[in-house]
Amino acid sequence: MAQWTSAVGAGQLARLLGSQQDRPAGPGTRRPPAYRALADGIRLLVLEGRVPVAARLPAERELAMALTVSRTTVAAAYEALRAEGFLESRRGAGSWTAVPAGNPLPARGLEPLPPEALGSMIDLGCAALPAPEPWLTRAVQGALEELPPYAHTHGDYPAGLPALRAMIAERYTARGIPTMPEQIMVTTGAMGAIDAICHLFGGRGERIAVESPSYANILQLMREAGARLVPVAMAEGLTGWDVDRWRQVLRDAAPRIAYVVADFHNPTGALADDDQRRRLVDAARSAGTVLVADETMSELWLEEGVEMPRPVCAFDPAGSTVVTVGSASKAFWAGMRIGWVRAAPDVIRSLVAARAYADLGTPVLEQLAVNWLFSTGGWEQAVQVRREQARHNRDALVAAVRRELPDWEFEVPRGGLTLWVRTGGLSGSRLAEAGERVGVRVPSGPRFGVDGAFEGYVRLPFTVGGAVAEEAAVRLAAAARLVESGGVGGGEAPRTFVA
């Protein structure tokens, strides 16, 4: 019986390998043999999760033709991977990817670093900050005081607690978007909201248009749901969205869903203006596409005087095109797994009905905590603490990276939690691997793209400040030197996996 559970075609593998960029070799730098470079490239794809474990690789002859190299080169690369534990083979079954004993299995998202590793590793993988105390404690205490009446019920509220739905609707109305509680469903975080939306509108095989780059975990969620992702390139810098390009893609590809982060985009930090939002909604309406607007970063402006555009849903008064997703996780605390969907009442009813076969509802105590924050003014005070913390971290990280890595290029966003950095021609995947060796965890650019894009980028979140930000930049510079010297990709397995 074959040991592989999926397969990677020769053309697909060639494209993934071709996306890996290296800085041109300097004088005296020795290039690895062709077979070694090929083996290193495949190993890196496995470690990054872009080629799954237990995926059948193409036959040697097929891959040699796709790469225009000799079959001998491919055979030698496969043999090297087998010797290192990254490939297993059996006559008649082919060869499939593996990981050596003792290495953790690659994950394909950006999950938090395990607590036991925090002492030795600076974690720049997860864009989340510690809770803004004392507001978390006060919110939980307030929730406990409100809990007794709910304890006498079954505790399942598939649409969310009525009080919290009404409060969220009221907040939209205060922003100039008249909203009824019937237009709100409370979810388990923004990920839970988008998962429910994808299952309702985007069945297996459906096209979903996404920004390129976009949020890595959402891209992976959509892949796991069987969606066919259609990337739409972002404009350069912080100007954001090329709406003419969006209009063309929506017209030609006719995706069922389009997913956008118009407020301090993750990972670039771009902020769409009113005109871009209006035209994007018009394009989606004309194409019959459901536009999912992710507002999880919308309250995280980091500078005074930032004039926030109107919400995307403000340009869809009938509610027929835009579905909005919000969350407490980025603006307040990632451990507060409360999200919500704002949509037309019939969409909310369909989402609630489908939820009976998923998670039934969101934890009552956490809903009460968020409702306490909203109703007492605690939310605004806590978010202000969050903005100040993120701004100080951003400024410290920007200064440190500019000092230690002057060749790296980026624009400083006015809000959000992430910096999108062009790495001066170095491979982001190899930087991520080298970072593990020197004690800094950073996600590479391809995590945020489709089919190998953005190899020359990394994402740096504003999660550390002060001396830790300075040390993070020092370690990133050490990782860059390791990549430049050829110290990464030499066949030695990294100590831990980059997530």
mmCIF file of C-alpha atoms in Angstrom, residues 358-496:
data_model
loop_
_atom_site.group_PDB
_atom_site.id
_atom_site.type_symbol
_atom_site.label_atom_id
_atom_site.label_comp_id
_atom_site.label_asym_id
_atom_site.label_seq_id
_atom_site.Cartn_x
_atom_site.Cartn_y
_atom_site.Cartn_z
ATOM 1 C CA ALA A 358 -20.323 22.941 13.433
ATOM 2 C CA ASP A 359 -19.675 24.427 16.894
ATOM 3 C CA LEU A 360 -23.273 25.241 18.025
ATOM 4 C CA GLY A 361 -22.216 28.560 19.553
ATOM 5 C CA THR A 362 -19.559 30.758 21.120
ATOM 6 C CA PRO A 363 -18.598 30.569 24.838
ATOM 7 C CA VAL A 364 -21.066 32.571 26.928
ATOM 8 C CA LEU A 365 -18.562 33.933 29.436
ATOM 9 C CA GLU A 366 -16.376 35.474 26.741
ATOM 10 C CA GLN A 367 -19.400 37.030 25.060
ATOM 11 C CA LEU A 368 -20.406 38.575 28.367
ATOM 12 C CA ALA A 369 -16.870 39.928 28.820
ATOM 13 C CA VAL A 370 -16.899 41.657 25.436
ATOM 14 C CA ASN A 371 -20.395 42.984 26.079
ATOM 15 C CA TRP A 372 -19.143 44.434 29.391
ATOM 16 C CA LEU A 373 -16.286 46.173 27.557
ATOM 17 C CA PHE A 374 -18.622 47.627 24.940
ATOM 18 C CA SER A 375 -21.270 48.790 27.414
ATOM 19 C CA THR A 376 -18.976 50.389 30.029
ATOM 20 C CA GLY A 377 -16.505 52.263 27.827
ATOM 21 C CA GLY A 378 -13.792 49.809 28.795
ATOM 22 C CA TRP A 379 -13.318 48.810 25.153
ATOM 23 C CA GLU A 380 -12.252 52.295 24.063
ATOM 24 C CA GLN A 381 -9.810 52.617 26.957
ATOM 25 C CA ALA A 382 -8.335 49.154 26.365
ATOM 26 C CA VAL A 383 -7.928 49.761 22.625
ATOM 27 C CA GLN A 384 -6.148 53.037 23.367
ATOM 28 C CA VAL A 385 -3.665 51.080 25.506
ATOM 29 C CA ARG A 386 -3.250 48.649 22.623
ATOM 30 C CA ARG A 387 -2.586 51.469 20.127
ATOM 31 C CA GLU A 388 0.088 53.032 22.322
ATOM 32 C CA GLN A 389 1.799 49.675 22.845
ATOM 33 C CA ALA A 390 1.746 48.834 19.140
ATOM 34 C CA ARG A 391 2.994 52.302 18.153
ATOM 35 C CA HIS A 392 5.982 52.115 20.527
ATOM 36 C CA ASN A 393 6.797 48.607 19.293
ATOM 37 C CA ARG A 394 6.497 49.686 15.664
ATOM 38 C CA ASP A 395 8.827 52.620 16.092
ATOM 39 C CA ALA A 396 11.408 50.546 17.970
ATOM 40 C CA LEU A 397 11.336 47.744 15.395
ATOM 41 C CA VAL A 398 11.555 50.133 12.430
ATOM 42 C CA ALA A 399 14.576 51.919 13.925
ATOM 43 C CA ALA A 400 16.328 48.641 14.760
ATOM 44 C CA VAL A 401 15.772 47.062 11.334
ATOM 45 C CA ARG A 402 16.916 50.220 9.542
ATOM 46 C CA ARG A 403 20.098 50.223 11.624
ATOM 47 C CA GLU A 404 20.948 46.520 11.360
ATOM 48 C CA LEU A 405 19.620 45.787 7.852
ATOM 49 C CA PRO A 406 19.887 48.980 5.779
ATOM 50 C CA ASP A 407 19.345 47.098 2.503
ATOM 51 C CA TRP A 408 15.883 45.925 3.537
ATOM 52 C CA GLU A 409 13.025 48.019 2.138
ATOM 53 C CA PHE A 410 9.614 48.818 3.589
ATOM 54 C CA GLU A 411 7.077 51.582 4.104
ATOM 55 C CA VAL A 412 5.927 52.343 7.629
ATOM 56 C CA PRO A 413 2.142 51.861 7.937
ATOM 57 C CA ARG A 414 0.022 54.243 9.967
ATOM 58 C CA GLY A 415 -1.850 51.423 11.646
ATOM 59 C CA GLY A 416 -2.243 47.685 12.018
ATOM 60 C CA LEU A 417 0.255 45.258 13.482
ATOM 61 C CA THR A 418 2.591 44.288 10.641
ATOM 62 C CA LEU A 419 5.513 45.480 8.543
ATOM 63 C CA TRP A 420 5.928 43.995 5.036
ATOM 64 C CA VAL A 421 9.633 43.925 4.232
ATOM 65 C CA ARG A 422 11.533 43.331 0.981
ATOM 66 C CA THR A 423 14.702 41.515 2.006
ATOM 67 C CA GLY A 424 17.269 42.902 -0.412
ATOM 68 C CA GLY A 425 17.198 39.907 -2.747
ATOM 69 C CA LEU A 426 17.492 37.225 -0.060
ATOM 70 C CA SER A 427 15.131 34.258 0.057
ATOM 71 C CA GLY A 428 12.488 34.783 2.727
ATOM 72 C CA SER A 429 12.188 31.018 3.168
ATOM 73 C CA ARG A 430 15.899 30.653 3.820
ATOM 74 C CA LEU A 431 15.835 33.632 6.180
ATOM 75 C CA ALA A 432 13.058 31.924 8.139
ATOM 76 C CA GLU A 433 15.120 28.745 8.383
ATOM 77 C CA ALA A 434 18.258 30.647 9.352
ATOM 78 C CA GLY A 435 16.275 32.638 11.910
ATOM 79 C CA GLU A 436 15.412 29.440 13.759
ATOM 80 C CA ARG A 437 19.113 28.714 14.101
ATOM 81 C CA VAL A 438 19.971 32.107 15.563
ATOM 82 C CA GLY A 439 16.908 32.485 17.792
ATOM 83 C CA VAL A 440 14.336 34.571 15.928
ATOM 84 C CA ARG A 441 11.153 33.187 14.400
ATOM 85 C CA VAL A 442 9.889 35.035 11.340
ATOM 86 C CA PRO A 443 7.362 34.014 8.662
ATOM 87 C CA SER A 444 8.539 34.125 5.067
ATOM 88 C CA GLY A 445 6.736 35.971 2.305
ATOM 89 C CA PRO A 446 5.382 32.901 0.460
ATOM 90 C CA ARG A 447 3.100 32.175 3.417
ATOM 91 C CA PHE A 448 1.109 35.237 2.365
ATOM 92 C CA GLY A 449 0.944 34.480 -1.354
ATOM 93 C CA VAL A 450 -0.416 31.896 -3.749
ATOM 94 C CA ASP A 451 1.794 29.300 -5.445
ATOM 95 C CA GLY A 452 5.206 30.526 -4.326
ATOM 96 C CA ALA A 453 4.847 34.292 -4.645
ATOM 97 C CA PHE A 454 6.751 36.791 -2.425
ATOM 98 C CA GLU A 455 9.865 34.737 -1.827
ATOM 99 C CA GLY A 456 11.811 37.983 -1.409
ATOM 100 C CA TYR A 457 9.761 39.180 1.585
ATOM 101 C CA VAL A 458 9.212 38.577 5.296
ATOM 102 C CA ARG A 459 6.507 39.884 7.614
ATOM 103 C CA LEU A 460 7.548 41.549 10.870
ATOM 104 C CA PRO A 461 4.788 42.176 13.441
ATOM 105 C CA PHE A 462 4.800 44.889 16.102
ATOM 106 C CA THR A 463 4.833 42.395 18.965
ATOM 107 C CA VAL A 464 8.151 43.287 20.610
ATOM 108 C CA GLY A 465 9.673 46.614 21.568
ATOM 109 C CA GLY A 466 12.607 48.186 23.360
ATOM 110 C CA ALA A 467 15.660 46.009 23.862
ATOM 111 C CA VAL A 468 13.841 42.933 22.541
ATOM 112 C CA ALA A 469 13.136 44.674 19.215
ATOM 113 C CA GLU A 470 16.809 45.648 18.983
ATOM 114 C CA GLU A 471 17.910 42.091 19.686
ATOM 115 C CA ALA A 472 15.395 40.757 17.154
ATOM 116 C CA ALA A 473 16.960 42.959 14.466
ATOM 117 C CA VAL A 474 20.450 41.825 15.460
ATOM 118 C CA ARG A 475 19.381 38.192 15.103
ATOM 119 C CA LEU A 476 17.677 38.892 11.768
ATOM 120 C CA ALA A 477 20.941 40.434 10.551
ATOM 121 C CA ALA A 478 22.789 37.306 11.707
ATOM 122 C CA ALA A 479 20.261 35.162 9.822
ATOM 123 C CA ALA A 480 20.810 37.290 6.695
ATOM 124 C CA ARG A 481 24.579 36.798 6.927
ATOM 125 C CA LEU A 482 24.058 33.070 7.319
ATOM 126 C CA VAL A 483 21.943 32.979 4.144
ATOM 127 C CA GLU A 484 24.426 35.127 2.218
ATOM 128 C CA SER A 485 27.326 32.880 3.224
ATOM 129 C CA GLY A 486 25.524 29.773 2.051
ATOM 130 C CA GLY A 487 25.175 28.439 5.596
ATOM 131 C CA VAL A 488 21.515 27.584 5.032
ATOM 132 C CA GLY A 489 20.504 24.813 2.694
ATOM 133 C CA GLY A 490 23.607 22.711 3.131
ATOM 134 C CA GLY A 491 21.762 19.565 4.074
ATOM 135 C CA GLU A 492 21.728 19.949 7.854
ATOM 136 C CA ALA A 493 18.202 19.840 9.230
ATOM 137 C CA PRO A 494 17.178 22.920 11.245
ATOM 138 C CA ARG A 495 16.657 22.476 14.968
ATOM 139 C CA THR A 496 13.015 23.552 14.869
#
